[in-house]
Coordinates of C-alpha atoms in Angstrom, one line a residue:
Chain O
D2 CA 5.1 2.7 -15.5
A3 CA 2.0 1.0 -16.6
K4 CA -1.2 2.3 -15.1
T5 CA -4.4 0.8 -13.8
T6 CA -7.9 2.1 -14.1
Q7 CA -10.6 1.1 -11.6
P8 CA -14.1 2.4 -11.0
N9 CA -14.3 4.7 -8.0
S10 CA -16.9 2.9 -6.2
M11 CA -19.1 -0.2 -6.3
E12 CA -21.9 -1.6 -4.2
S13 CA -22.7 -5.2 -3.4
N14 CA -25.4 -7.1 -1.3
E15 CA -24.2 -9.1 1.5
E16 CA -23.6 -12.8 0.7
E17 CA -23.6 -12.2 -3.0
P18 CA -20.5 -12.4 -5.3
V19 CA -18.6 -9.2 -6.1
H20 CA -16.6 -8.7 -9.4
L21 CA -14.1 -5.8 -9.1
P22 CA -12.7 -4.9 -12.4
C23 CA -9.2 -3.4 -13.2
N24 CA -8.0 -2.2 -16.7
H25 CA -4.5 -2.2 -17.5
S26 CA -4.2 -1.9 -21.3
T27 CA -0.5 -1.0 -21.3
I28 CA 0.7 -3.9 -19.3
S29 CA 4.0 -5.4 -20.1
G30 CA 4.9 -9.0 -20.5
T31 CA 6.8 -9.0 -17.1
D32 CA 4.1 -7.0 -15.1
Y33 CA 2.4 -9.1 -12.3
I34 CA -1.0 -8.0 -11.2
H35 CA -1.4 -7.5 -7.5
W36 CA -4.5 -6.7 -5.4
Y37 CA -4.5 -5.0 -1.9
R38 CA -7.3 -3.8 0.1
Q39 CA -7.5 -1.3 2.8
L40 CA -10.2 -1.6 5.6
P41 CA -11.3 1.6 7.3
S42 CA -8.6 3.1 9.5
Q43 CA -6.2 0.3 8.7
G44 CA -3.2 -0.1 6.6
P45 CA -3.5 -2.0 3.2
E46 CA -3.3 -5.7 3.2
Y47 CA -2.3 -8.1 0.4
V48 CA -5.1 -10.0 -1.2
I49 CA -3.8 -11.9 -4.3
H50 CA -1.5 -11.6 -7.3
G51 CA -1.1 -13.3 -10.7
L52 CA 0.7 -13.2 -14.0
T53 CA -1.2 -15.0 -16.7
S54 CA -3.4 -17.8 -15.2
N55 CA -6.4 -17.4 -12.9
V56 CA -5.5 -17.7 -9.2
N57 CA -7.5 -18.7 -6.1
N58 CA -6.7 -18.3 -2.4
R59 CA -8.8 -18.2 0.8
M60 CA -9.6 -14.5 0.4
A61 CA -10.5 -14.2 -3.3
S62 CA -10.0 -15.2 -6.8
L63 CA -8.2 -13.4 -9.6
A64 CA -9.3 -13.8 -13.2
I65 CA -6.9 -12.4 -15.8
A66 CA -8.1 -11.8 -19.4
E67 CA -6.3 -13.7 -22.1
D68 CA -4.8 -10.5 -23.5
R69 CA -3.9 -9.5 -19.9
K70 CA -5.2 -6.0 -20.6
S71 CA -7.8 -6.4 -17.8
S72 CA -8.4 -8.5 -14.7
T73 CA -11.2 -9.1 -12.2
L74 CA -11.0 -9.7 -8.5
I75 CA -13.7 -12.0 -7.3
L76 CA -15.1 -12.2 -3.8
H77 CA -17.4 -15.2 -3.9
R78 CA -19.6 -14.1 -1.0
A79 CA -19.3 -10.5 0.2
T80 CA -19.5 -10.0 3.9
L81 CA -19.7 -6.7 5.8
R82 CA -16.1 -7.1 6.6
D83 CA -15.2 -6.9 2.9
A84 CA -16.2 -3.2 2.7
A85 CA -12.9 -1.5 1.9
V86 CA -10.9 0.2 -0.8
Y87 CA -9.4 -2.3 -3.2
Y88 CA -6.3 -1.4 -5.2
C89 CA -5.2 -3.1 -8.3
I90 CA -1.4 -2.6 -8.8
L91 CA 1.2 -3.7 -11.5
R92 CA 4.5 -4.9 -10.4
D93 CA 7.3 -5.2 -12.9
V94 CA 9.8 -7.2 -11.0
M95 CA 12.1 -7.5 -13.9
K96 CA 12.6 -3.8 -14.5
T97 CA 14.8 -2.9 -11.7
S98 CA 16.2 -4.5 -8.6
Y99 CA 13.6 -2.6 -6.5
D100 CA 10.3 -2.0 -8.1
K101 CA 8.1 0.8 -6.9
V102 CA 4.5 0.1 -5.8
I103 CA 2.1 2.7 -7.0
F104 CA -1.2 2.9 -5.6
G105 CA -4.0 4.6 -7.5
P106 CA -7.4 5.8 -5.8
G107 CA -8.8 2.2 -6.0
T108 CA -12.4 1.1 -5.7
S109 CA -14.3 1.7 -2.7
L110 CA -16.6 -1.2 -2.0
S111 CA -19.8 -0.9 0.0
V112 CA -21.5 -4.0 1.3
I113 CA -25.3 -3.7 1.9
P114 CA -26.7 -5.8 4.7
Chain T
E27 CA 4.0 -13.4 14.3
A28 CA 3.9 -9.7 15.4
G29 CA 2.9 -7.2 12.7
V30 CA 4.5 -3.9 11.7
A31 CA 4.3 -1.5 14.7
Q32 CA 3.9 2.1 14.5
S33 CA 3.8 5.0 17.0
P34 CA 2.2 7.3 17.9
R35 CA -1.1 6.4 16.3
Y36 CA -2.4 10.1 16.3
K37 CA -0.5 13.4 16.4
I38 CA -1.8 16.9 16.4
I39 CA 0.8 19.8 15.8
E40 CA 0.9 23.4 15.0
K41 CA 2.3 24.3 11.6
R42 CA 6.1 25.0 11.6
Q43 CA 6.5 22.5 14.5
S44 CA 8.5 19.2 14.2
V45 CA 7.2 15.7 14.5
A46 CA 8.7 12.2 14.4
F47 CA 7.1 8.9 13.6
W48 CA 8.5 5.5 14.5
C49 CA 8.3 2.1 12.8
N50 CA 9.3 -1.3 13.9
P51 CA 9.0 -3.7 11.0
I52 CA 8.3 -7.5 11.1
S53 CA 11.4 -9.4 12.3
G54 CA 13.7 -10.4 9.5
H55 CA 12.1 -8.0 6.9
A56 CA 14.9 -6.3 5.0
T57 CA 12.8 -3.9 3.1
L58 CA 11.0 -1.0 4.8
Y59 CA 8.8 1.6 3.3
W60 CA 7.2 4.9 4.3
Y61 CA 4.0 6.1 2.6
Q62 CA 2.0 9.2 3.0
Q63 CA -1.8 8.8 2.4
I64 CA -3.9 12.0 2.2
L65 CA -7.6 11.5 2.6
G66 CA -9.4 10.0 -0.3
Q67 CA -6.1 8.9 -2.1
G68 CA -4.1 5.9 -2.3
P69 CA -0.8 5.7 -0.4
K70 CA 2.1 7.4 -2.0
L71 CA 5.6 6.0 -1.4
L72 CA 8.0 8.5 0.3
I73 CA 11.1 6.4 0.8
Q74 CA 12.1 2.8 0.6
F75 CA 15.0 1.3 2.5
Q76 CA 16.9 -2.1 1.8
N77 CA 18.4 -2.9 5.1
N78 CA 19.8 0.4 6.2
G79 CA 20.4 1.8 2.7
V80 CA 18.0 3.9 0.8
V81 CA 16.9 2.5 -2.7
D82 CA 14.2 5.2 -3.5
D83 CA 13.5 8.5 -2.0
S84 CA 12.5 10.3 -5.3
Q85 CA 9.1 11.5 -3.8
L86 CA 10.5 12.6 -0.3
P87 CA 10.3 16.3 0.1
K88 CA 13.9 16.5 1.3
D89 CA 13.7 20.1 2.4
R90 CA 11.5 19.1 5.3
F91 CA 11.2 15.4 5.5
S92 CA 14.0 13.0 6.6
A93 CA 14.1 9.3 7.4
E94 CA 16.7 6.9 8.8
R95 CA 16.9 3.1 9.5
L96 CA 19.6 2.6 11.9
K97 CA 20.9 -1.0 12.1
G98 CA 18.6 -2.1 9.4
V99 CA 15.6 -2.6 11.8
D100 CA 13.6 0.3 13.3
S101 CA 13.0 3.4 11.2
T102 CA 12.0 7.0 12.0
L103 CA 10.4 9.7 9.7
K104 CA 10.7 13.2 10.7
I105 CA 9.0 16.3 9.4
Q106 CA 10.5 19.7 10.2
P107 CA 9.0 22.1 10.0
A108 CA 5.4 20.9 9.2
K109 CA 3.1 22.5 6.9
L110 CA -0.8 22.2 6.6
E111 CA -0.6 20.1 3.6
D112 CA 1.3 17.4 5.6
S113 CA -1.8 16.4 7.4
A114 CA -2.2 12.7 6.3
V115 CA -1.8 9.2 7.5
Y116 CA 1.8 8.0 7.4
L117 CA 2.0 4.3 6.8
C118 CA 5.0 2.1 7.4
A119 CA 5.3 -1.3 5.5
S120 CA 7.9 -4.1 5.4
S121 CA 8.6 -7.0 3.2
F122 CA 10.9 -10.1 3.4
F123 CA 12.3 -10.7 0.0
K124 CA 11.5 -10.3 -3.6
R125 CA 9.9 -13.8 -4.3
E126 CA 8.6 -14.5 -7.8
G127 CA 6.0 -12.0 -8.7
G128 CA 7.0 -9.4 -6.2
D129 CA 7.3 -9.2 -2.5
T130 CA 4.3 -8.9 -0.3
Q131 CA 4.2 -5.7 1.8
Y132 CA 2.8 -5.8 5.3
F133 CA 1.6 -2.6 6.6
G134 CA 1.3 -1.1 10.0
P135 CA -1.9 0.7 11.3
G136 CA -0.4 4.1 10.4
T137 CA -0.1 7.5 12.2
R138 CA -2.7 10.1 11.6
L139 CA -1.1 13.5 11.6
T140 CA -3.1 16.6 11.8
V141 CA -1.4 20.1 11.2
L142 CA -3.2 23.1 12.5

């Protein structure tokens, strides 16, 4: 299974943009890039996903490198509520009928008021 | 729409005792997952059901852990007997179907288990 690498922790000031990087140098052509986040004392929640093109939704933007070996989750204006652990996950939906979601340790984001 | 429900939220037991966790997925979700999350780590998949059939239990310690999903809806996860290293948060998640790019998993709040 292709692996992802993320920094252990990052800090951001409130109301400033945050760029959370993820490296996935062994990504295959059929791997989708998914991001989840986990707020304190809660289960993870879906944020965004993409294949090749950049993606935007109400929560965040996902920028995918042209060679797809890295991606960046962008929070346009960090709020205190965005303090969470962010997980970057690869999903190979073509590999088997039921692909396994493998969570790494993620990036712990702190937001400073 | 109601989310994934789990109970209990907290459980404290002595080692070698038994414990059971319950999960009610989002209505209509055919796929159900149980994860174990040890403090400071990402969730680890224990077992995945499609309706009431098991599709992946490769990381389930079958000598002490068991899970069932009767009628393809609710699910229970049991530990018997518990060990100290089973102290963790047990998360249940469900998903609707495998849309393009992979299904979205919806997680419950988890059950925090402490084994003394």
